[in-house]
Amino acid sequence: MSETLITPYRDGPLLVRGPFRLVDQDGNEIDTGRETVALCRCGKSRLRPFCDGTHNLIRFKAPSGAEQGRAA
Ligand code: FES
């Protein structure tokens, strides 16, 4: 896979597939050990920045597509 694909899962994490580097705010590498990772977007994971499934327990709600009225 030559490109990176990021998919917001409905009511769940951001799934990142393909070649990428994950670094913290100071530029320190965060070892993922794999080519596909789920990044928490509910904010409640105990393994941030990774998803640990807590979004299911808290019934996190978010669309898969872009929300209306918000541009990058
Ligand atoms: S999105 Fe899964 S724990 Fe936050």
mmCIF file of C-alpha atoms and ligand atoms in Angstrom:
data_model
loop_
_atom_site.group_PDB
_atom_site.id
_atom_site.type_symbol
_atom_site.label_atom_id
_atom_site.label_comp_id
_atom_site.label_asym_id
_atom_site.label_seq_id
_atom_site.Cartn_x
_atom_site.Cartn_y
_atom_site.Cartn_z
ATOM 1 C CA MET A 1 0.000 0.000 0.000
ATOM 2 C CA SER A 2 1.579 3.278 -1.095
ATOM 3 C CA GLU A 3 -0.892 5.775 0.288
ATOM 4 C CA THR A 4 -2.293 6.386 3.729
ATOM 5 C CA LEU A 5 -6.004 5.983 4.217
ATOM 6 C CA ILE A 6 -7.714 7.488 7.266
ATOM 7 C CA THR A 7 -11.292 6.450 7.896
ATOM 8 C CA PRO A 8 -13.484 7.871 10.660
ATOM 9 C CA TYR A 9 -15.579 4.929 11.819
ATOM 10 C CA ARG A 10 -19.149 5.723 12.726
ATOM 11 C CA ASP A 11 -19.379 6.120 16.514
ATOM 12 C CA GLY A 12 -15.782 4.906 16.782
ATOM 13 C CA PRO A 13 -12.113 5.550 16.132
ATOM 14 C CA LEU A 14 -10.100 6.872 13.234
ATOM 15 C CA LEU A 15 -8.662 3.907 11.387
ATOM 16 C CA VAL A 16 -5.284 4.656 9.815
ATOM 17 C CA ARG A 17 -4.066 2.263 7.130
ATOM 18 C CA GLY A 18 -0.902 2.389 5.097
ATOM 19 C CA PRO A 19 2.496 3.949 5.581
ATOM 20 C CA PHE A 20 2.533 6.586 8.316
ATOM 21 C CA ARG A 21 4.532 7.824 11.275
ATOM 22 C CA LEU A 22 2.853 8.701 14.537
ATOM 23 C CA VAL A 23 4.621 11.342 16.618
ATOM 24 C CA ASP A 24 3.671 13.258 19.746
ATOM 25 C CA GLN A 25 3.502 17.035 19.942
ATOM 26 C CA ASP A 26 7.236 17.203 20.613
ATOM 27 C CA GLY A 27 8.060 15.092 17.588
ATOM 28 C CA ASN A 28 8.819 11.922 19.546
ATOM 29 C CA GLU A 29 7.982 8.763 17.670
ATOM 30 C CA ILE A 30 5.084 6.702 19.022
ATOM 31 C CA ASP A 31 5.715 3.077 18.145
ATOM 32 C CA THR A 32 2.607 1.441 16.740
ATOM 33 C CA GLY A 33 4.251 -1.786 15.616
ATOM 34 C CA ARG A 34 1.816 -2.198 12.759
ATOM 35 C CA GLU A 35 0.537 -0.681 9.531
ATOM 36 C CA THR A 36 -3.064 -0.290 10.672
ATOM 37 C CA VAL A 37 -4.021 1.470 13.883
ATOM 38 C CA ALA A 38 -7.225 2.760 15.448
ATOM 39 C CA LEU A 39 -6.838 6.219 16.975
ATOM 40 C CA CYS A 40 -9.266 7.252 19.690
ATOM 41 C CA ARG A 41 -11.549 10.142 18.856
ATOM 42 C CA CYS A 42 -13.940 9.829 21.792
ATOM 43 C CA GLY A 43 -11.230 10.968 24.229
ATOM 44 C CA LYS A 44 -11.956 8.249 26.821
ATOM 45 C CA SER A 45 -9.508 5.491 25.875
ATOM 46 C CA ARG A 46 -7.043 4.394 28.556
ATOM 47 C CA LEU A 47 -4.519 3.729 25.800
ATOM 48 C CA ARG A 48 -4.558 7.103 24.056
ATOM 49 C CA PRO A 49 -3.827 7.891 21.383
ATOM 50 C CA PHE A 50 -5.068 4.406 20.554
ATOM 51 C CA CYS A 51 -8.641 3.181 20.744
ATOM 52 C CA ASP A 52 -9.333 0.557 23.403
ATOM 53 C CA GLY A 53 -13.028 0.073 22.675
ATOM 54 C CA THR A 54 -14.261 2.389 25.436
ATOM 55 C CA HIS A 55 -16.257 4.344 22.854
ATOM 56 C CA ASN A 56 -18.758 1.460 22.937
ATOM 57 C CA LEU A 57 -19.196 1.703 26.721
ATOM 58 C CA ILE A 58 -19.808 5.446 26.671
ATOM 59 C CA ARG A 59 -21.991 5.250 23.569
ATOM 60 C CA PHE A 60 -19.865 7.736 21.680
ATOM 61 C CA LYS A 61 -21.713 9.168 18.693
ATOM 62 C CA ALA A 62 -20.083 10.627 15.609
ATOM 63 C CA PRO A 63 -20.728 10.288 11.899
ATOM 64 C CA SER A 64 -18.359 8.542 9.533
ATOM 65 C CA GLY A 65 -18.527 11.421 7.083
ATOM 66 C CA ALA A 66 -17.808 15.088 7.622
ATOM 67 C CA GLU A 67 -20.166 17.041 9.837
ATOM 68 C CA GLN A 68 -21.970 19.899 8.167
ATOM 69 C CA GLY A 69 -20.850 23.463 8.772
ATOM 70 C CA ARG A 70 -17.238 22.669 9.600
ATOM 71 C CA ALA A 71 -14.395 23.184 7.184
ATOM 72 C CA ALA A 72 -10.749 22.359 7.845
HETATM 73 S S1 FES B 1 -12.685 5.970 19.900
HETATM 74 FE FE1 FES B 1 -12.432 4.009 20.749
HETATM 75 S S2 FES B 1 -11.905 4.385 22.793
HETATM 76 FE FE2 FES B 1 -12.149 6.351 21.954
#
